[in-house]
mmCIF file of C-alpha atoms in Angstrom:
data_model
loop_
_atom_site.group_PDB
_atom_site.id
_atom_site.type_symbol
_atom_site.label_atom_id
_atom_site.label_comp_id
_atom_site.label_asym_id
_atom_site.label_seq_id
_atom_site.Cartn_x
_atom_site.Cartn_y
_atom_site.Cartn_z
ATOM 1 C CA UNK A 215 -0.118 -0.185 -0.109
ATOM 2 C CA UNK A 216 1.277 3.326 -1.008
ATOM 3 C CA UNK A 217 2.211 6.245 1.945
ATOM 4 C CA UNK A 218 -0.645 8.604 2.493
ATOM 5 C CA UNK A 219 2.259 10.875 1.640
ATOM 6 C CA UNK A 220 1.740 9.950 -1.694
ATOM 7 C CA UNK A 221 -1.265 11.048 -2.108
ATOM 8 C CA UNK A 222 -0.722 14.531 -0.482
ATOM 9 C CA UNK A 223 2.449 15.152 -3.311
ATOM 10 C CA UNK A 224 -0.056 13.433 -6.033
ATOM 11 C CA UNK A 225 -0.855 16.903 -7.031
ATOM 12 C CA UNK A 226 2.449 18.709 -7.400
ATOM 13 C CA UNK A 227 3.235 16.620 -10.843
ATOM 14 C CA UNK A 228 -0.232 17.168 -11.952
ATOM 15 C CA UNK A 229 -0.156 20.338 -10.993
ATOM 16 C CA UNK A 230 3.888 20.431 -12.966
ATOM 17 C CA UNK A 231 2.344 18.803 -16.056
ATOM 18 C CA UNK A 232 -0.965 20.819 -16.046
ATOM 19 C CA UNK A 233 1.065 24.325 -16.120
ATOM 20 C CA UNK A 234 3.772 23.252 -18.671
ATOM 21 C CA UNK A 235 1.398 24.221 -21.974
ATOM 22 C CA UNK A 236 0.883 27.720 -20.198
ATOM 23 C CA UNK A 237 4.481 28.684 -19.655
ATOM 24 C CA UNK A 238 5.186 28.917 -23.626
ATOM 25 C CA UNK A 239 2.911 32.178 -23.298
ATOM 26 C CA UNK A 240 5.014 33.524 -20.655
ATOM 27 C CA UNK A 241 8.734 31.937 -21.309
ATOM 28 C CA UNK A 242 11.098 30.924 -23.209
ATOM 29 C CA UNK A 243 12.125 28.307 -20.674
ATOM 30 C CA UNK A 244 9.212 26.659 -20.659
ATOM 31 C CA UNK A 245 11.300 23.735 -21.937
ATOM 32 C CA UNK A 246 12.613 23.696 -18.063
ATOM 33 C CA UNK A 247 9.089 23.330 -16.790
ATOM 34 C CA UNK A 248 8.256 20.121 -18.777
ATOM 35 C CA UNK A 249 11.530 18.640 -17.177
ATOM 36 C CA UNK A 250 10.499 19.784 -13.939
ATOM 37 C CA UNK A 251 7.519 17.725 -14.084
ATOM 38 C CA UNK A 252 9.153 14.666 -15.172
ATOM 39 C CA UNK A 253 11.517 15.058 -13.070
ATOM 40 C CA UNK A 254 9.081 14.171 -10.265
ATOM 41 C CA UNK A 255 8.797 10.777 -11.783
ATOM 42 C CA UNK A 256 11.790 9.277 -9.860
ATOM 43 C CA UNK A 257 11.356 11.246 -6.712
ATOM 44 C CA UNK A 258 7.840 9.947 -6.783
ATOM 45 C CA UNK A 259 9.030 6.585 -7.281
ATOM 46 C CA UNK A 260 10.939 6.838 -4.598
ATOM 47 C CA UNK A 261 8.338 7.916 -2.057
ATOM 48 C CA UNK A 262 6.170 5.333 -3.474
ATOM 49 C CA UNK A 263 9.226 2.547 -2.339
ATOM 50 C CA UNK A 264 10.703 3.684 0.812
ATOM 51 C CA UNK A 265 7.129 5.964 2.075
ATOM 52 C CA UNK A 266 8.734 9.089 3.069
ATOM 53 C CA UNK A 267 10.929 11.682 1.649
ATOM 54 C CA UNK A 268 14.260 11.457 3.538
ATOM 55 C CA UNK A 269 16.777 11.299 4.934
ATOM 56 C CA UNK A 270 18.482 13.147 2.300
ATOM 57 C CA UNK A 271 21.620 11.220 2.227
ATOM 58 C CA UNK A 272 19.790 8.533 1.395
ATOM 59 C CA UNK A 273 17.487 9.919 -1.149
ATOM 60 C CA UNK A 274 20.961 10.892 -3.633
ATOM 61 C CA UNK A 275 20.427 8.076 -6.133
ATOM 62 C CA UNK A 276 16.564 9.518 -6.961
ATOM 63 C CA UNK A 277 18.011 12.826 -6.673
ATOM 64 C CA UNK A 278 20.278 12.405 -9.106
ATOM 65 C CA UNK A 279 18.103 10.269 -11.159
ATOM 66 C CA UNK A 280 15.184 13.419 -11.417
ATOM 67 C CA UNK A 281 18.467 15.857 -12.355
ATOM 68 C CA UNK A 282 19.452 13.657 -14.996
ATOM 69 C CA UNK A 283 14.998 13.772 -15.662
ATOM 70 C CA UNK A 284 14.772 17.235 -15.632
ATOM 71 C CA UNK A 285 17.790 18.200 -17.974
ATOM 72 C CA UNK A 286 17.243 15.468 -20.414
ATOM 73 C CA UNK A 287 13.630 16.348 -20.842
ATOM 74 C CA UNK A 288 13.899 20.197 -21.077
ATOM 75 C CA UNK A 289 17.391 18.468 -23.689
ATOM 76 C CA UNK A 290 14.789 17.035 -26.090
ATOM 77 C CA UNK A 291 11.903 19.001 -25.553
ATOM 78 C CA UNK A 292 13.880 21.766 -26.976
ATOM 79 C CA UNK A 293 14.807 19.431 -30.261
ATOM 80 C CA UNK A 294 10.754 19.023 -30.321
ATOM 81 C CA UNK A 295 10.263 22.117 -30.115
ATOM 82 C CA UNK A 296 12.449 23.193 -33.273
ATOM 83 C CA UNK A 297 9.536 21.793 -35.738
ATOM 84 C CA UNK A 298 6.800 24.476 -34.201
ATOM 85 C CA UNK A 299 10.057 27.776 -34.706
ATOM 86 C CA UNK A 300 7.392 29.550 -37.236
ATOM 87 C CA UNK A 301 3.759 28.782 -35.350
ATOM 88 C CA UNK A 302 5.501 29.661 -32.161
ATOM 89 C CA UNK A 303 6.722 33.509 -33.531
ATOM 90 C CA UNK A 304 3.643 34.027 -35.638
ATOM 91 C CA UNK A 305 0.928 32.746 -32.279
ATOM 92 C CA UNK A 306 2.989 34.737 -29.361
ATOM 93 C CA UNK A 307 4.024 31.216 -27.902
ATOM 94 C CA UNK A 308 7.939 31.357 -26.397
ATOM 95 C CA UNK A 309 10.233 28.444 -26.874
ATOM 96 C CA UNK A 310 14.296 28.523 -27.131
ATOM 97 C CA UNK A 311 13.961 28.625 -30.842
ATOM 98 C CA UNK A 312 11.412 30.879 -31.274
ATOM 99 C CA UNK A 313 13.340 33.175 -29.282
ATOM 100 C CA UNK A 314 17.138 32.332 -29.787
ATOM 101 C CA UNK A 315 16.457 30.589 -33.679
ATOM 102 C CA UNK A 316 17.325 27.046 -34.602
ATOM 103 C CA UNK A 317 21.622 26.938 -34.364
ATOM 104 C CA UNK A 318 21.434 28.429 -30.630
ATOM 105 C CA UNK A 319 19.036 26.353 -29.164
ATOM 106 C CA UNK A 320 20.080 23.044 -31.093
ATOM 107 C CA UNK A 321 23.078 24.367 -28.261
ATOM 108 C CA UNK A 322 20.873 24.970 -25.865
ATOM 109 C CA UNK A 323 20.085 21.037 -26.186
ATOM 110 C CA UNK A 324 23.486 19.692 -25.944
ATOM 111 C CA UNK A 325 24.086 22.108 -22.714
ATOM 112 C CA UNK A 326 20.579 20.379 -21.284
ATOM 113 C CA UNK A 327 21.934 16.921 -21.704
ATOM 114 C CA UNK A 328 25.377 17.018 -21.185
ATOM 115 C CA UNK A 329 24.129 18.632 -17.695
ATOM 116 C CA UNK A 330 21.565 15.618 -17.264
ATOM 117 C CA UNK A 331 24.818 13.484 -18.703
ATOM 118 C CA UNK A 332 26.734 14.764 -15.409
ATOM 119 C CA UNK A 333 24.107 14.162 -13.316
ATOM 120 C CA UNK A 334 23.373 10.718 -14.601
ATOM 121 C CA UNK A 335 27.235 9.848 -14.713
ATOM 122 C CA UNK A 336 27.389 10.985 -11.373
ATOM 123 C CA UNK A 337 24.870 8.137 -10.507
ATOM 124 C CA UNK A 338 25.992 5.569 -12.121
ATOM 125 C CA UNK A 339 29.764 6.877 -10.395
ATOM 126 C CA UNK A 340 28.234 6.896 -6.800
ATOM 127 C CA UNK A 341 25.149 4.104 -7.092
ATOM 128 C CA UNK A 342 25.936 1.522 -10.129
ATOM 129 C CA UNK A 343 29.741 1.379 -10.415
ATOM 130 C CA UNK A 344 30.727 -1.350 -12.649
ATOM 131 C CA UNK A 345 31.320 -2.262 -16.433
ATOM 132 C CA UNK A 346 27.604 -2.992 -17.089
ATOM 133 C CA UNK A 347 26.817 0.005 -15.654
ATOM 134 C CA UNK A 348 29.294 2.401 -17.556
ATOM 135 C CA UNK A 349 28.944 0.473 -20.713
ATOM 136 C CA UNK A 350 25.439 1.610 -20.674
ATOM 137 C CA UNK A 351 25.873 4.870 -19.632
ATOM 138 C CA UNK A 352 28.497 5.356 -22.020
ATOM 139 C CA UNK A 353 25.869 4.261 -24.862
ATOM 140 C CA UNK A 354 23.021 6.292 -23.990
ATOM 141 C CA UNK A 355 25.456 9.129 -24.277
ATOM 142 C CA UNK A 356 26.784 7.823 -27.835
ATOM 143 C CA UNK A 357 23.269 7.636 -28.933
ATOM 144 C CA UNK A 358 22.140 11.539 -27.754
ATOM 145 C CA UNK A 359 25.355 12.322 -29.725
ATOM 146 C CA UNK A 360 23.586 10.628 -32.386
ATOM 147 C CA UNK A 361 20.618 12.303 -32.290
ATOM 148 C CA UNK A 362 21.535 15.374 -32.012
ATOM 149 C CA UNK A 363 24.303 14.911 -35.263
ATOM 150 C CA UNK A 364 21.455 14.069 -37.317
ATOM 151 C CA UNK A 365 19.179 17.302 -36.345
ATOM 152 C CA UNK A 366 22.221 19.755 -36.276
ATOM 153 C CA UNK A 367 24.018 18.066 -39.199
ATOM 154 C CA UNK A 368 21.512 17.020 -41.867
ATOM 155 C CA UNK A 369 18.421 19.029 -43.162
ATOM 156 C CA UNK A 370 16.002 20.140 -40.649
ATOM 157 C CA UNK A 371 12.835 18.116 -41.125
ATOM 158 C CA UNK A 372 10.360 15.966 -38.762
ATOM 159 C CA UNK A 373 11.793 12.778 -40.167
ATOM 160 C CA UNK A 374 14.807 13.976 -38.472
ATOM 161 C CA UNK A 375 13.141 15.549 -35.356
ATOM 162 C CA UNK A 376 10.981 12.255 -35.364
ATOM 163 C CA UNK A 377 15.117 9.989 -34.950
ATOM 164 C CA UNK A 378 16.323 12.197 -32.569
ATOM 165 C CA UNK A 379 13.048 12.731 -30.538
ATOM 166 C CA UNK A 380 11.362 9.460 -30.790
ATOM 167 C CA UNK A 381 13.709 6.651 -31.766
ATOM 168 C CA UNK A 382 16.996 8.271 -29.620
ATOM 169 C CA UNK A 383 15.062 9.334 -26.619
ATOM 170 C CA UNK A 384 13.086 5.838 -26.599
ATOM 171 C CA UNK A 385 16.506 3.833 -26.831
ATOM 172 C CA UNK A 386 17.916 6.012 -24.274
ATOM 173 C CA UNK A 387 15.293 5.880 -21.404
ATOM 174 C CA UNK A 388 15.407 2.045 -21.970
ATOM 175 C CA UNK A 389 19.256 1.875 -21.502
ATOM 176 C CA UNK A 390 18.208 3.983 -18.044
ATOM 177 C CA UNK A 391 15.607 1.406 -16.908
ATOM 178 C CA UNK A 392 18.192 -1.538 -17.407
ATOM 179 C CA UNK A 393 20.619 0.660 -15.914
ATOM 180 C CA UNK A 394 18.465 1.671 -12.828
ATOM 181 C CA UNK A 395 16.922 -1.962 -12.741
ATOM 182 C CA UNK A 396 19.692 -3.921 -12.577
#
């Protein structure tokens, strides 16, 4: 049975997901709002399994995974928003591609993914230390690099974004699942 704290905190991710679309009306940093919403998942999982938030030292793995999720999701949301750049500009919506252009938005996406992989690398080093964990971490990083290369160096069309956003992220998610489940 889930802890009553889970029920009490359930509105937090719900509110974050609810308000994310509205963030696009106010800030080009809306991508971080989506990342933050997804970043609550590892913390919710931690709470569901342990029944408590804390002590902080015990929560480090969940916090590192949450940090990875925040930046990973924000990074791929920027890539996905590349296709909406003209629509966003025409309709007064805010996104990084609409605000700073395609090339700069891709650089920000790379920085967000790099920050996420710092969290994931720290998680691997501190919690899952071993050759299998390192191999999964390296494979996930390589996939992200391949996705970025496809979007950045090829023509920007829906198939490039589909590859980077859906296919690469599905594979990365699967690798991170294996990494954390084994």
